[in-house]
Every structure is written in structure tokens, then in C-alpha cells.
Coordinates of C-alpha atoms in Angstrom, one line a residue:
X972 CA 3.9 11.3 14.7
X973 CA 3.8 8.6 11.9
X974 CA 5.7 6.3 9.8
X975 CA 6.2 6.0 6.1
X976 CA 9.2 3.8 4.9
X977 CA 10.4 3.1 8.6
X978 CA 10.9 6.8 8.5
X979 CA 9.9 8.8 11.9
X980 CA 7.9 11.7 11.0
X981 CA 6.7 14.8 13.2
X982 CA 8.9 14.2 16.1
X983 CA 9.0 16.4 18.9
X984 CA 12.5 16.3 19.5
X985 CA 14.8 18.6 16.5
X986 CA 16.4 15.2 16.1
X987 CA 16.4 11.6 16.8
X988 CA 18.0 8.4 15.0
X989 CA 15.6 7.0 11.9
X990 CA 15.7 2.8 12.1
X991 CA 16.0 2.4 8.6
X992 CA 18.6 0.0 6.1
X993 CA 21.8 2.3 5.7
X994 CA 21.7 4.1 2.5
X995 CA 22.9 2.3 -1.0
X996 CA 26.9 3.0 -1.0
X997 CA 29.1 4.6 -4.2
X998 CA 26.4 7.4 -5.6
X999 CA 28.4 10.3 -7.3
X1000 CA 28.5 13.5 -6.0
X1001 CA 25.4 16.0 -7.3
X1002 CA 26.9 18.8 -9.5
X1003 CA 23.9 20.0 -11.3
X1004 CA 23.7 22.9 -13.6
X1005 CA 22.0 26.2 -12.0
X1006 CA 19.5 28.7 -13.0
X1007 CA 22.1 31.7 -11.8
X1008 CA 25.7 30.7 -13.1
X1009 CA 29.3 31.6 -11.7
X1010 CA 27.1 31.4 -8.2
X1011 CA 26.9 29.5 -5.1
X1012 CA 23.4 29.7 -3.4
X1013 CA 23.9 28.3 0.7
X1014 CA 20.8 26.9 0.8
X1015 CA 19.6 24.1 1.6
X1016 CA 16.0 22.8 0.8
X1017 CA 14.5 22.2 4.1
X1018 CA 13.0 21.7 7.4
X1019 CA 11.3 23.5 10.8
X1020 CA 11.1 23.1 13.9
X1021 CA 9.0 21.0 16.0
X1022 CA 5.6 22.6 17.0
X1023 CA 7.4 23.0 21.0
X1024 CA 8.8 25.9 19.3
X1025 CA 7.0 28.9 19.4
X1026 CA 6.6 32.1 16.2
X1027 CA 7.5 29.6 13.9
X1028 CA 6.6 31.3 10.5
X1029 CA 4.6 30.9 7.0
X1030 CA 6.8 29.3 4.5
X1031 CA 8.6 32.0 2.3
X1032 CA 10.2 31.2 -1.4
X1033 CA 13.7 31.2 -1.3
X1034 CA 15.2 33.9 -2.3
X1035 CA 18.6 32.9 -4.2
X1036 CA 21.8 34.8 -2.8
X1037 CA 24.7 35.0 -5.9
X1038 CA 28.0 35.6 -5.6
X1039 CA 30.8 35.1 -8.1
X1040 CA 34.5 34.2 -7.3
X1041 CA 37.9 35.0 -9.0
X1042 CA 39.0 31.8 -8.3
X1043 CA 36.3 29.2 -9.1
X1044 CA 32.8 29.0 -10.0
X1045 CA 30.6 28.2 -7.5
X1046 CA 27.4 26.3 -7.8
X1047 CA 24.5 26.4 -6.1
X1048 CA 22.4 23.2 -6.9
X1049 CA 19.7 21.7 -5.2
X1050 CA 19.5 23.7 -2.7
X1051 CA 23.2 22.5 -1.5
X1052 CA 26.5 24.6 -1.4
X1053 CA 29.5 22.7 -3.1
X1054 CA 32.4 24.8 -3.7
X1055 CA 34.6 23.3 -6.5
X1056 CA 38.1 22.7 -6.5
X1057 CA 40.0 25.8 -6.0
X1058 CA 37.2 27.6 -4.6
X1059 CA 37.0 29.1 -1.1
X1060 CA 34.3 28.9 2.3
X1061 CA 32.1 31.4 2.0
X1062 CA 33.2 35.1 3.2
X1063 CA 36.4 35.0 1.9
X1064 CA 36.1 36.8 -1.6
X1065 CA 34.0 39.6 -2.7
X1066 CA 30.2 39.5 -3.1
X1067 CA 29.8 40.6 -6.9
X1068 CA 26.8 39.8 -7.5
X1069 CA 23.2 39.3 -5.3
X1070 CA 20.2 38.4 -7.2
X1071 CA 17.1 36.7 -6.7
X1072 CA 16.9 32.9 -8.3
X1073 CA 14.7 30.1 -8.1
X1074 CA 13.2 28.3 -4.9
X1075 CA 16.1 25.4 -4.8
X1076 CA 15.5 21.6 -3.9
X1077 CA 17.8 18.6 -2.7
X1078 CA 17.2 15.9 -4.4
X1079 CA 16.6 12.5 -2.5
X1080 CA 19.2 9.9 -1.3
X1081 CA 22.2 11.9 -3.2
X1082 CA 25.3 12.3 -1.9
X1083 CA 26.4 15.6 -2.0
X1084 CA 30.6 17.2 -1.0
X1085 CA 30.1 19.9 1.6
X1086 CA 33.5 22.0 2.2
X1087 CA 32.9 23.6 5.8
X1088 CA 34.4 27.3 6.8
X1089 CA 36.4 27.1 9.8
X1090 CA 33.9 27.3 12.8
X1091 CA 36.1 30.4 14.0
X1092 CA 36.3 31.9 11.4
X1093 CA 32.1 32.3 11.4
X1094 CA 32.1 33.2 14.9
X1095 CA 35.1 36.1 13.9
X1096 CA 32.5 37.4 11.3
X1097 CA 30.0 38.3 14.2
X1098 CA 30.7 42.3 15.3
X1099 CA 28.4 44.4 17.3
X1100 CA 28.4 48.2 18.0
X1101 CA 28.4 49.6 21.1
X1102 CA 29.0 53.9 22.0
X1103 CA 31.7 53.7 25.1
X1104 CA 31.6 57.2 25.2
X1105 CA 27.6 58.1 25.7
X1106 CA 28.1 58.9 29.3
X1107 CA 25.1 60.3 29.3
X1108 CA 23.2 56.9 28.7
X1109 CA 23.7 53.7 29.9
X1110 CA 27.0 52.9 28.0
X1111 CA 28.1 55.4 30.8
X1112 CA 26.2 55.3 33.6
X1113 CA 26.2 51.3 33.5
X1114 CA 29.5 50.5 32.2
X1115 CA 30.6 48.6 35.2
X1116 CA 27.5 46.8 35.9
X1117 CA 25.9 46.0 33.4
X1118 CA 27.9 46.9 29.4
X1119 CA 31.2 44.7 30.8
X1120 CA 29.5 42.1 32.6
X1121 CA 27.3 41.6 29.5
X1122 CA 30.1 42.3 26.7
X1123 CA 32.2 39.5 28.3
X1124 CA 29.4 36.9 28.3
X1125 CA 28.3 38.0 25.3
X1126 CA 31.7 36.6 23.9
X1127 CA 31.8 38.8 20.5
X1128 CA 35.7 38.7 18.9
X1129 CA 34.4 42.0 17.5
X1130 CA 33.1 45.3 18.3
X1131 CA 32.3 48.7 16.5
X1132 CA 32.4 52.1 17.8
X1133 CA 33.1 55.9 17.1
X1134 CA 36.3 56.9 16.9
X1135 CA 36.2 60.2 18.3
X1136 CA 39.0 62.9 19.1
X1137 CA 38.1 66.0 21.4
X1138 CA 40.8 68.4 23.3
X1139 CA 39.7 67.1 26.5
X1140 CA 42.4 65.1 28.0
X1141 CA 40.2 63.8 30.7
X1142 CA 37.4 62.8 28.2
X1143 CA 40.0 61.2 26.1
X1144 CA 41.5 59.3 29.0
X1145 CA 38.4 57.8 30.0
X1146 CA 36.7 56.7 27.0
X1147 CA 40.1 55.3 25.8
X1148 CA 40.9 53.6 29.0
X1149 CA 37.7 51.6 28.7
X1150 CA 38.2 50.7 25.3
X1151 CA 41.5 49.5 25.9
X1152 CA 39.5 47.3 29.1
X1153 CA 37.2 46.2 27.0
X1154 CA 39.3 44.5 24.9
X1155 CA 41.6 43.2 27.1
X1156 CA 39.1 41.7 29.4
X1157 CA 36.8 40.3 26.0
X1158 CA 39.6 39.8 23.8
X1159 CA 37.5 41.6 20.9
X1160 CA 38.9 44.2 19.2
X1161 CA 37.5 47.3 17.8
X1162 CA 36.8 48.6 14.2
X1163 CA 37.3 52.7 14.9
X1164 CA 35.0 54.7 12.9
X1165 CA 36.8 58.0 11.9
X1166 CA 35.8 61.1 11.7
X1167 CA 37.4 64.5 11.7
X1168 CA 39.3 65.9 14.6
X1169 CA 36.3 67.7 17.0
X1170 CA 37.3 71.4 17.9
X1171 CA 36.5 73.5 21.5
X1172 CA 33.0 74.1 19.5
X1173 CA 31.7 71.3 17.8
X1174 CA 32.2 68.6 14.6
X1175 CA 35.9 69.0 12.8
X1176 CA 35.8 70.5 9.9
X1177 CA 38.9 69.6 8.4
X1178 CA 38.8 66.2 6.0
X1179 CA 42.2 66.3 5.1
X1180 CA 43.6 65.9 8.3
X1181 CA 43.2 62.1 9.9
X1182 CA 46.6 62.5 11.6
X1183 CA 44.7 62.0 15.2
X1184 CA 44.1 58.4 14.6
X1185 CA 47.6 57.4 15.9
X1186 CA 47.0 58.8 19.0
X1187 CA 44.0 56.8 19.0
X1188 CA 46.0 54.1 17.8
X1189 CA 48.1 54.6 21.1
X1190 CA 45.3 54.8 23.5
X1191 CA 43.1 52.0 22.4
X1192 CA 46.5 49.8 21.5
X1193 CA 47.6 48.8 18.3
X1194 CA 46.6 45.0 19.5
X1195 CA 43.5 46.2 20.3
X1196 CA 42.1 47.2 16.2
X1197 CA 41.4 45.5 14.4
X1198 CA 40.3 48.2 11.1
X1199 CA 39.7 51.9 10.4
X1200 CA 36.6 52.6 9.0
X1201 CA 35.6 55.6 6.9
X1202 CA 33.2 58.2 7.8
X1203 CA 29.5 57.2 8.9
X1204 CA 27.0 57.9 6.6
X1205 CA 28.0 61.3 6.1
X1206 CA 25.0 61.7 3.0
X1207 CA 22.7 62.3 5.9
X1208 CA 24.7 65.3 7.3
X1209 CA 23.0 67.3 5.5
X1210 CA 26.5 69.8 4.9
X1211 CA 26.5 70.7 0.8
X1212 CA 29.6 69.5 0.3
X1213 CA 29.5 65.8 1.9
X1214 CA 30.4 63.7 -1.3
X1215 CA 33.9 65.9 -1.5
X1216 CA 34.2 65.2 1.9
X1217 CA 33.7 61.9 2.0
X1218 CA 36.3 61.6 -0.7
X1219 CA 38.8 63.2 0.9
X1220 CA 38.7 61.7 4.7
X1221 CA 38.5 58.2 2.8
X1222 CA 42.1 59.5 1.2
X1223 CA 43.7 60.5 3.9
X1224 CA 42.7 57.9 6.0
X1225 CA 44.4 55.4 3.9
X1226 CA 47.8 57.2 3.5
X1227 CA 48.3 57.2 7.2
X1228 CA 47.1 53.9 7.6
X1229 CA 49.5 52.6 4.7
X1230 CA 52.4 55.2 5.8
X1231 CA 52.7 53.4 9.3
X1232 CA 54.7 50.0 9.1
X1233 CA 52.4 48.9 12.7
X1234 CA 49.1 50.2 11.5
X1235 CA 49.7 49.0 7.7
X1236 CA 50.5 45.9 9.1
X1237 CA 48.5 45.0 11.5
X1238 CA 44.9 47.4 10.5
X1239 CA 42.2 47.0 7.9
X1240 CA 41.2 49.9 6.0
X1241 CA 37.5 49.8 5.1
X1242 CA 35.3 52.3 3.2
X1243 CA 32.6 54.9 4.3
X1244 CA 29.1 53.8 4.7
X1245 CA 26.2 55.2 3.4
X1246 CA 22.7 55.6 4.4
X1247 CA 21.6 55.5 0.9
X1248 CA 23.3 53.3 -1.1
X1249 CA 22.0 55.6 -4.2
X1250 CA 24.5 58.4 -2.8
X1251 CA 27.6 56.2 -4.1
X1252 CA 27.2 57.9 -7.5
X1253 CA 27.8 60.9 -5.6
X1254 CA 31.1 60.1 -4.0
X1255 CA 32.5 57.4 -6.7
X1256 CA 34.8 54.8 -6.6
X1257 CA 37.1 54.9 -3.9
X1258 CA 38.3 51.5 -4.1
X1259 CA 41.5 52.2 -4.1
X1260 CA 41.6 53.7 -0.6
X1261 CA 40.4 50.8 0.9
X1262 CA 40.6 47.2 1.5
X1263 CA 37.2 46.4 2.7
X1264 CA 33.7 47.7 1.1
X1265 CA 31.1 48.5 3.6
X1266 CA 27.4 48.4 3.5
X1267 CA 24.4 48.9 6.1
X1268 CA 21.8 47.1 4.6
X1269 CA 18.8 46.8 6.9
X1270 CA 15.8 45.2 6.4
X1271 CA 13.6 47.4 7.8
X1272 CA 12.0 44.7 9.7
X1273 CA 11.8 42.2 7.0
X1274 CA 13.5 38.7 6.8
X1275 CA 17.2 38.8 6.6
X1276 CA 19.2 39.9 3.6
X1277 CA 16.1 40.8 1.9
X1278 CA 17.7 44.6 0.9
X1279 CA 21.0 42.9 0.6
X1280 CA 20.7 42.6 -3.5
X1281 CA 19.9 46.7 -3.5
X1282 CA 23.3 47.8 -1.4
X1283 CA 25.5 44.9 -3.2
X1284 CA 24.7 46.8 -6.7
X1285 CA 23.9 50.0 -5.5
X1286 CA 27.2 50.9 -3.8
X1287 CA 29.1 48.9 -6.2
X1288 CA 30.3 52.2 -7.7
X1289 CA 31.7 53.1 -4.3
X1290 CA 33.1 49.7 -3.6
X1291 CA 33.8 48.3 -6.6
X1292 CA 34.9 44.3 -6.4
X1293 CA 36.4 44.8 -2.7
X1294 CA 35.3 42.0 -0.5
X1295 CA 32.2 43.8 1.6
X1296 CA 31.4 44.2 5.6
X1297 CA 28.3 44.9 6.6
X1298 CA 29.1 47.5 9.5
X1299 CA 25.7 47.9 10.6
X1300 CA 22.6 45.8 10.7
X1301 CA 19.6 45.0 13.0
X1302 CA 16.4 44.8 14.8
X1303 CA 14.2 47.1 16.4
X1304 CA 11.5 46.6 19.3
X1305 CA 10.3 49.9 19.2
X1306 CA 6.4 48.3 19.7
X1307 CA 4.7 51.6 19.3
X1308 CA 7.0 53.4 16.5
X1309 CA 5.0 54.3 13.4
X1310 CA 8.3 54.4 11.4
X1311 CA 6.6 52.9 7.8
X1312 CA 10.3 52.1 6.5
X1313 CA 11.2 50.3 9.3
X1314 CA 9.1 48.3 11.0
X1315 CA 8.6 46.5 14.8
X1316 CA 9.3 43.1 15.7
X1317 CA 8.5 41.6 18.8
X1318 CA 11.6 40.1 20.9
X1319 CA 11.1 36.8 19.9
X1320 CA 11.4 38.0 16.3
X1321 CA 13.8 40.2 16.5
X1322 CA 15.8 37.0 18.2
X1323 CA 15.2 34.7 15.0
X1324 CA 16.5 37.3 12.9
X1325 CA 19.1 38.6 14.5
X1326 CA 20.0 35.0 14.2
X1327 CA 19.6 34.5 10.8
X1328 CA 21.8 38.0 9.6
X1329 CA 24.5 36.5 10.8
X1330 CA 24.9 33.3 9.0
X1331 CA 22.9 34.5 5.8
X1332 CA 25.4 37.4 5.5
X1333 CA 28.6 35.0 5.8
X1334 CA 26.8 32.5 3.5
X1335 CA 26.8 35.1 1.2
X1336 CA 30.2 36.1 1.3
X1337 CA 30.2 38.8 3.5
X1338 CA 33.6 39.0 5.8
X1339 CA 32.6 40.7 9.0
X1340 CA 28.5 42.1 10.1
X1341 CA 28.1 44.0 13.1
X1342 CA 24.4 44.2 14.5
X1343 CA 23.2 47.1 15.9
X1344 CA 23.2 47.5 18.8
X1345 CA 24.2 46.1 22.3
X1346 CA 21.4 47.6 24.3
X1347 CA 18.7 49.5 24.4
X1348 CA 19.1 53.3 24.6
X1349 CA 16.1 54.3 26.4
X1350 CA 12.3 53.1 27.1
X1351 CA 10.2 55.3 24.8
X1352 CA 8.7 52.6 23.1
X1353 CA 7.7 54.9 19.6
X1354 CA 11.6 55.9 19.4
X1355 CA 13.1 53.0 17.3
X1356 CA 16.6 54.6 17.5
X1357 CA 16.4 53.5 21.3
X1358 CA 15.6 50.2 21.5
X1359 CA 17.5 48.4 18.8
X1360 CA 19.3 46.6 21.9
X1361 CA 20.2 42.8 22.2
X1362 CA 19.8 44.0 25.8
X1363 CA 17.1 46.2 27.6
X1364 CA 18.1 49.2 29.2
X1365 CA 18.5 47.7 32.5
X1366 CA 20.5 45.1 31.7
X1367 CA 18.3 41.8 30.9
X1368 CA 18.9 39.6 28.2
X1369 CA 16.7 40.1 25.4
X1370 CA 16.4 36.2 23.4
X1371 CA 18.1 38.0 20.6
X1372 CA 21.3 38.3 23.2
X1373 CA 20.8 34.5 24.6
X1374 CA 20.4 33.0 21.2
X1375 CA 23.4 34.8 19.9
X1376 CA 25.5 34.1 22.8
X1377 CA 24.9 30.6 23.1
X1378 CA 25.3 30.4 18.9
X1379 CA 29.0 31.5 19.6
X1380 CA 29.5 29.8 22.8
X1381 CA 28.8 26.3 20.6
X1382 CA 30.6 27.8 17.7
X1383 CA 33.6 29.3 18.8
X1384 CA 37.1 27.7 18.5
X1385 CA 39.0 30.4 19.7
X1386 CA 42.8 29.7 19.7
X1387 CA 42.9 27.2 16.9
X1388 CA 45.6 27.2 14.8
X1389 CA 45.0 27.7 11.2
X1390 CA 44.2 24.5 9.4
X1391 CA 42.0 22.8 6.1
X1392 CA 38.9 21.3 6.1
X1393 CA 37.7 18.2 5.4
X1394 CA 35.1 17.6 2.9
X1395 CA 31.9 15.8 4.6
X1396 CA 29.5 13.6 2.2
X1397 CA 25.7 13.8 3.3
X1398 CA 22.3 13.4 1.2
X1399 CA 19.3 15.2 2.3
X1400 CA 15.5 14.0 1.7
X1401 CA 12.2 15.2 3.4
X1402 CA 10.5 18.6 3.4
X1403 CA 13.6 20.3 2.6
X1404 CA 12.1 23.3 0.3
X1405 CA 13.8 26.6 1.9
X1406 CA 15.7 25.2 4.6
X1407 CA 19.4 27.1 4.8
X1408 CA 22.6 25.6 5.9
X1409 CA 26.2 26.5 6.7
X1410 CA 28.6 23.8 7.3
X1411 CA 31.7 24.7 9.5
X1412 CA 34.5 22.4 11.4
X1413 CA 37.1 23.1 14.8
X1414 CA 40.5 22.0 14.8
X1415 CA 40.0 18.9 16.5
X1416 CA 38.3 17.6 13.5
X1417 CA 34.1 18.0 14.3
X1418 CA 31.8 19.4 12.0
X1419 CA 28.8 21.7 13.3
X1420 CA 26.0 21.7 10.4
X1421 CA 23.6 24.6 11.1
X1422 CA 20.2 24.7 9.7
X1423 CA 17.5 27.1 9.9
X1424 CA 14.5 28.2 7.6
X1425 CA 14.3 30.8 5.3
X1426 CA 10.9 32.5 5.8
X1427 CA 8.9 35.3 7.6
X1428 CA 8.6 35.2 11.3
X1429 CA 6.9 38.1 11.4
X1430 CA 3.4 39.6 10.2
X1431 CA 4.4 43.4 10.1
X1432 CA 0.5 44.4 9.6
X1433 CA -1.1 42.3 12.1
X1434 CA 1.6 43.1 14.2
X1435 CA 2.5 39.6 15.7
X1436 CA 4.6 36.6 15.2
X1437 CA 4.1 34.0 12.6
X1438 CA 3.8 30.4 13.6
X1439 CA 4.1 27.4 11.6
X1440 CA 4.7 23.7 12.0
X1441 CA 8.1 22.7 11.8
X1442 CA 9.5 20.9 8.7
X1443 CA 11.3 17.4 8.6
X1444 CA 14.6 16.8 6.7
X1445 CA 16.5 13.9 7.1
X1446 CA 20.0 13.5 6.6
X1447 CA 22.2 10.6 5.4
X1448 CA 26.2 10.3 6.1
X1449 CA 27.8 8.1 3.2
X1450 CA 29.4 6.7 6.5
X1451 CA 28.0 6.2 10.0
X1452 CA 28.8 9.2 11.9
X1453 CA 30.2 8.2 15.4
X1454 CA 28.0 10.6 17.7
X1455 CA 25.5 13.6 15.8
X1456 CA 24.0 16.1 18.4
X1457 CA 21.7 18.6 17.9
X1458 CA 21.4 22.4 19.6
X1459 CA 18.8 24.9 19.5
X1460 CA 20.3 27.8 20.9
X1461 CA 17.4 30.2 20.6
X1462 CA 15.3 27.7 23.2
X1463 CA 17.1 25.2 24.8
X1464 CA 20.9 27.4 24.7
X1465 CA 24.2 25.1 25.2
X1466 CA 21.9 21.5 26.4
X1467 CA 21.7 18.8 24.1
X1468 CA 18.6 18.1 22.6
X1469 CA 19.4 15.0 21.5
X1470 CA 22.1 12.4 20.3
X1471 CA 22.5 9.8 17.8
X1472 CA 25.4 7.5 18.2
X1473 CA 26.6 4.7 15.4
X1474 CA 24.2 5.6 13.0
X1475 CA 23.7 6.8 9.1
X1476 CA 20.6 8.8 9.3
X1477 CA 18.8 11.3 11.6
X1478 CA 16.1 13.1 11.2
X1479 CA 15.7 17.1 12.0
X1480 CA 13.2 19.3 12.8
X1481 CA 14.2 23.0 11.4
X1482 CA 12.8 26.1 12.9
X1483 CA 13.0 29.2 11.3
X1484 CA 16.1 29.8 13.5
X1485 CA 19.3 28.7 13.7
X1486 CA 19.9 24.8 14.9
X1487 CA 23.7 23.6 15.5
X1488 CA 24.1 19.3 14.8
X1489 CA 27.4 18.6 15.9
X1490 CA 29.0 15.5 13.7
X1491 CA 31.6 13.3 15.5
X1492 CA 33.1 11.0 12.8

């Protein structure tokens, strides 16, 4: 620890007061010019965590996320989002365009207008997918004890799962039955994959036909969907003939979603994914049949968002400008897989980027991102398809299930009624070069500024996590903030780590995971 300008440096705690004269009062807000125009970048130049936190990682450049709006231009200066009159929080339009831009910094002692998302609104983009009907693993045989228990502490407003229909009235009744349980005892609702009608033999056949989804409708309960989504990434099929079918279960999928007054409604529409986005040239645009574009753009072990740019523009032809939802994305801790496109992570890794997904993906516009998956599908440690869990197959918590949990848990703000946010005035000075932020507000008027760093936590050759010391940011209110408290959900969950009351200035330590400050004005 040391001092320079009565300003506490290398604290151990993520934040404490700074005893310094209150900042000089009436500077104009920063609205600087950016190297990527019609953008907004949601970074912030930064900070990390103090050195009690563990796998903190080398220092990464920042990699500029772009989008462009229909409403207003967005800029993204200094390493600061300030959306302009007009404009709207971040996942509510399109992502048109992702591209990489220049490593962004705040400048010092500037006030800067922050417009926050509705905190619910965040924790409503957070989806994960689950398989209710694999009886034959532990979504079956542990249903009861361990995928309930778990989803309702979990606290998810959304899941993802297959919506399949087989002449098995028995089958039927019991996946659908726990479905409709699920839902009613989480309050999350589902986003039904589609696919055609299953036969005595095997797959359906018959593209044309979606008529089965309001019987599904009826068995899972209107109240309990919340979208349809297109096929699964039906380019790795392997049948000859999967861009024409794609085309035409994406087709009829819409017109009986649109020809039911409930369902049209009440339901979502999204596209098909692809495991490629290169095979969107393939299928082409099927915009029309659908409200929401949807991607899968893993990282194959790398930081997050870092094959986001690739999907964006690759399945644009596909997509076109729809807004986007990323239906599947994730982590695996297969340790001993040899899988060179997607790599290991340990659980602590696989934790601080689980993490980050979520709030890089709504920072850069994306409406809704399901990780994959809820737990871990077997113990065969070079199988990555079976351990991609936020739980372990019997049941423990991985830290990528407590850290997410206890990010929606502070978060959340279920029940609020609709309602606008308030604008909050801050500066930001200190080691703030690659330090991310999203700035959201509850009803009853707080504001939750998360932070976290934007770098690797993981060295995928060596095989281990990356440590580094935490950065120091400090942030100035243009008035005294009545209480500030900071969170670390990855380490310390829901407790405090430390208040500020009556004061201008705090100082942060930011990890390379998500930190919460909750600002009481």
C-alpha cells in the first residue's frame, strides 16, 4: 500500500473511501469523437482485483465491441458508454456491427453521463440450457434431488431446451409435466427448440409440418414460453438436403406461431442456429420468419466474445438486422480433452468467464444468452461434451454456478414495474486501461456499477490459470453518494466487502471478474 496525492493505492479490500478534497464542481460531460463511429464500446479503462484474489490474469488489449443503432448514435469514448439522447441501454436493438477498435482510456477527473439498463432487465438476459428429457443421465435420474433443488437456487428467469414430440403418451406426459414444474416452481420460462414431429422409428422427416407445437404449447403452458426457436444446428446433420430444410421448418414455424392470437401474442419467434456460421449462405435470409437472430458463438476456450465479431457478420445473411440471442455459449472442464478447437479451462476459469459472457454479450447488445450447460453430463474427463456443467455430475456447485448465482441474486429486481433511468455523473482516474463496466438501476432508485477486466485468465498451452495483480481505478460522483458498497460474487458471494458512506470518491480494485458497487444516492 502507498500514497500519492492523498490517494490510497494497493489496498487489499476491492474498495474503501479515498480522504481526498471533493472533486472541482461544473466539468462538462466527455463526448469525444471515436476511432469506430455510429458505435458504443462498454468499456471502461480499468482496474483488478486485489492480489487476495486468486487466477487473476495478464493484461489483454481491449478489444472494441461495435454496434450501431437506428435510433441514435452511440459513442464509445474513453473507455466510457454514454448513449445519447434518444438512444437505448444496451440489448435492446440489433447488433450490426462487431469489430475490433482501439485499446480505450478514461480520461482523469471528467465527468462523464452513464444511462444504466434496468438491473432486471440484465438478469432477464441470463438463459441456461438444460435436457429434461435425458432420463438416461442425470437430468433424469437426479431430477428431484439435485436439477430442481439446484435450478431454483440457481434463480435463472430463463431456460433452454429441446422441444421434442414422440407418440409416447407416457414419455410426453412426463417430460412435459416437469417442464411445466420447472417453471412454476422457478418462475423461468422456457425457449422450446423445434424440431420435426419424431415417428415410431426415429427423427421426423417432415419440415413442413410444425403443427405439434401447440400441443406442446398446451403441455408446457402458454405462460410457461417464453419463444420458439428454429432448428439446432441442423448443418451438422449431415442429411443432403439441410439448408432446404432449414428453410422450410423456419417457415412453417412462424405461420403457426403468427396464426395463433395466444402464441402470436404472447411467444417470440427466433431463427435456427448454426454450427458454422459460414453455412448461412447456404440457407439465406430468413429474416422475415423471425423476430430474433440467433448465434452460438463460443470461444473455444478463449476470453469472452472473442469469436463474437465472426458470427455477427458471418450469419448476417441468415439474420439480417434482427436483434440477436446468443442460444448457446460456454465453458468446458474437460481437463484431459485434446479437442485443439476447443480448449480446457480449469473451474476457476471457467467461473470468470462464464461471468464475463454474460455481461459482455448484453454490453454488446445482445437480448438474451443462454450458457451451456447446467451440469455436467458425465465424468470422462477427455469428453468435453460432458462436462460443460455449472454443476458436477453429482450435484456440487462448480464457482461458475456460485458466482453466477450470487451475480443474479444482487442483481435481480424481479417484480419491478417498468420504469426510466436516471442518468448518474461519475469520473474515473487510475489504472483504468481495459477495465469493462455496465451500469444498471432497480426500481427503488439504486444503481449497481459492475466492473470487471477484460483479459486472459487462462494460459491454454501451459495449461493453468493466469494470475496478475489487481488494478486500481478510482471513482468520483459529481455528488457525494449517500452509501457505495462493493460485491465480489465470484469470492466473497452476497457479503459486503466494504462500504463507503458520505463520500465523493472510492477507490476499486477490479479482478478479471465481475465486481457489483451498489450506489445509494
Amino acid at each position: 500500500m502507498f500514497t500519492i496525492a492523498g490517494l490510497v493505492i494497493g489496498c487489499s479490500d476491492p474498495m474503501q473511501a479515498v480522504n481526498v478534497p471533493p472533486l472541482p464542481t461544473g466539468e462538462a460531460s466527455v463526448v469525444a469523437e471515436c476511432a469506430l463511429p455510429s458505435a458504443y464500446e462498454s468499456t471502461l479503462a480499468a482496474s483488478e482485483p486485489s492480489a487476495a484474489v486468486a487466477g487473476d490474469p495478464v493484461i489483454a488489449p481491449a478489444r472494441a465491441r461495435v454496434r450501431t443503432a437506428d435510433t441514435a448514435r452511440r459513442l464509445a469514448c474513453l473507455g466510457l458508454t454514454t448513449l445519447m439522447a434518444g438512444g437505448s441501454p444496451p440489448g435492446k436493438s440489433a447488433v450490426r456491427e462487431v469489430a475490433a477498435g482501439a485499446e480505450l482510456h478514461a480520461v482523469n477527473n471528467q465527468y462523464v453521463q452513464l444511462q444504466p439498463s434496468r438491473a432486471e432487465d440484465f438478469v432477464s438476459s441470463i438463459g441456461v440450457n438444460i435436457h429434461l428429457s435425458y432420463f438416461d443421465r442425470v437430468y433424469g435420474s437426479g431430477y428431484h434431488s439435485i436439477i430442481l433443488p439446484r435450478l431454483q437456487e440457481l434463480g435463472l428467469r430463463h431456460l433452454r431446451d429441446g422441444g421434442t414430440s414422440l407418440p409416447n403418451e407416457d414419455w410426453m406426459r412426463t417430460v412435459y409435466d416437469r417442464w411445466r414444474e420447472v417453471s412454476q416452481l422457478t418462475g423461468a420460462r422456457f425457449t422450446v427448440i423445434v424440431s420435426p414431429r419424431r415417428s415410431d422409428t426415429g427423427p421426423g422427416t417432415n419440415y413442413d409440418d410444425m403443427s405439434h407445437i401447440r400441443d406442446l404449447r398446451d403441455r408446457i403452458g402458454a405462460n410457461n414460453i417464453a419463444a420458439w426457436e428454429g432448428v439446432n444446428e441442423h448443418d451438422w446433420s449431415g442429411r443432403p438436403n439441410w439448408a432446404e430444410e432449414v428453410r422450410r421448418s423456419q417457415r412453417a414455424l412462424s405461420a403457426q406461431v403468427k396464426a395463433d392470437p395466444q402464441m402470436a401474442s404472447m411467444h417470440r419467434v427466433l431463427g435456427p442456429s448454426l454450427a458454422r456460421p459460414e453455412s448461412a449462405g447456404a440457407v439465406g435470409d430468413l429474416s422475415a420468419f423471425m423476430d430474433f437472430g440467433v448465434m452460438h458463438p463460443y470461444d473455444g476456450g478463449q476470453p469472452p466474445t472473442t469469436n463474437l465479431p465472426s458470427h455477427v457478420s458471418g450469419l448476417r445473411v441468415l439474420n439480417a438486422n434482427r436483434p440477436l440471442q446468443a442460444t448457446e455459449v460456454g465453458y468446458h472442464t474437460a481437463s484431459a480433452s485434446t479437442n485443439p478447437w476447443h480448449w480446457s479451462l480449469t473451474e476457476l476459469a471457467q467461473a470468470k468467464y462464464t461471468m464475463r459472457q454474460y455481461v459482455e454479450l448484453w454490453n454488446a447488445g445482445v437480448q438474451r444468452s443462454f450458457g451451456y450447460e447446467l451440469i455436467d453430463q458425465g465424468t470422462d474427463k477427455t469428453d468435453m461434451e460432458a462436462n460443460f456443467g455449472l454443476l458436477r455430475i453429482d450435484g456440487s456447485r462448480k464457482p461458475a454456478f456460485t458466482g453466477l448465482r450470487d451475480l443474479i441474486a444482487l442483481l435481480g429486481d424481479r417484480g419491478a414495474p417498468a420504469f426510466a433511468t436516471h442518468p448518474l455523473r461519475v469520473s474515473f482516474s487510475g489504472d483504468t486501461v481495459g477495465v469493462r463496466h455496465l451500469l444498471l438501476e432497480k426500481a427503488d432508485g439504486r444503481r449497481f456499477l459492475v466492473l470487471w477486466q477484460d483479459k486472459l485468465s487462462y494460459d491454454k498451452i501451459a495449461k493453468r490459470d493466469v494470475s496478475a495483480p489487481a488494478k486500481t481505478v478510482v471513482i468520483g460522483f459529481e455528488r457525494a453518494v449517500t452509501k457505495a458498497t462493493t460485491f465480489v460474487p465470484l469470492t466473497t458471494g452476497t457479503a459486503a466487502r466494504g462500504t463507503v458512506s458520505n463520500s465523493r470518491l472510492v477507490t476499486l480494485s477490479v479482478p478479471d471478474h465481475p465486481i457489483v458497487v451498489e450506489v445509494v444516492m
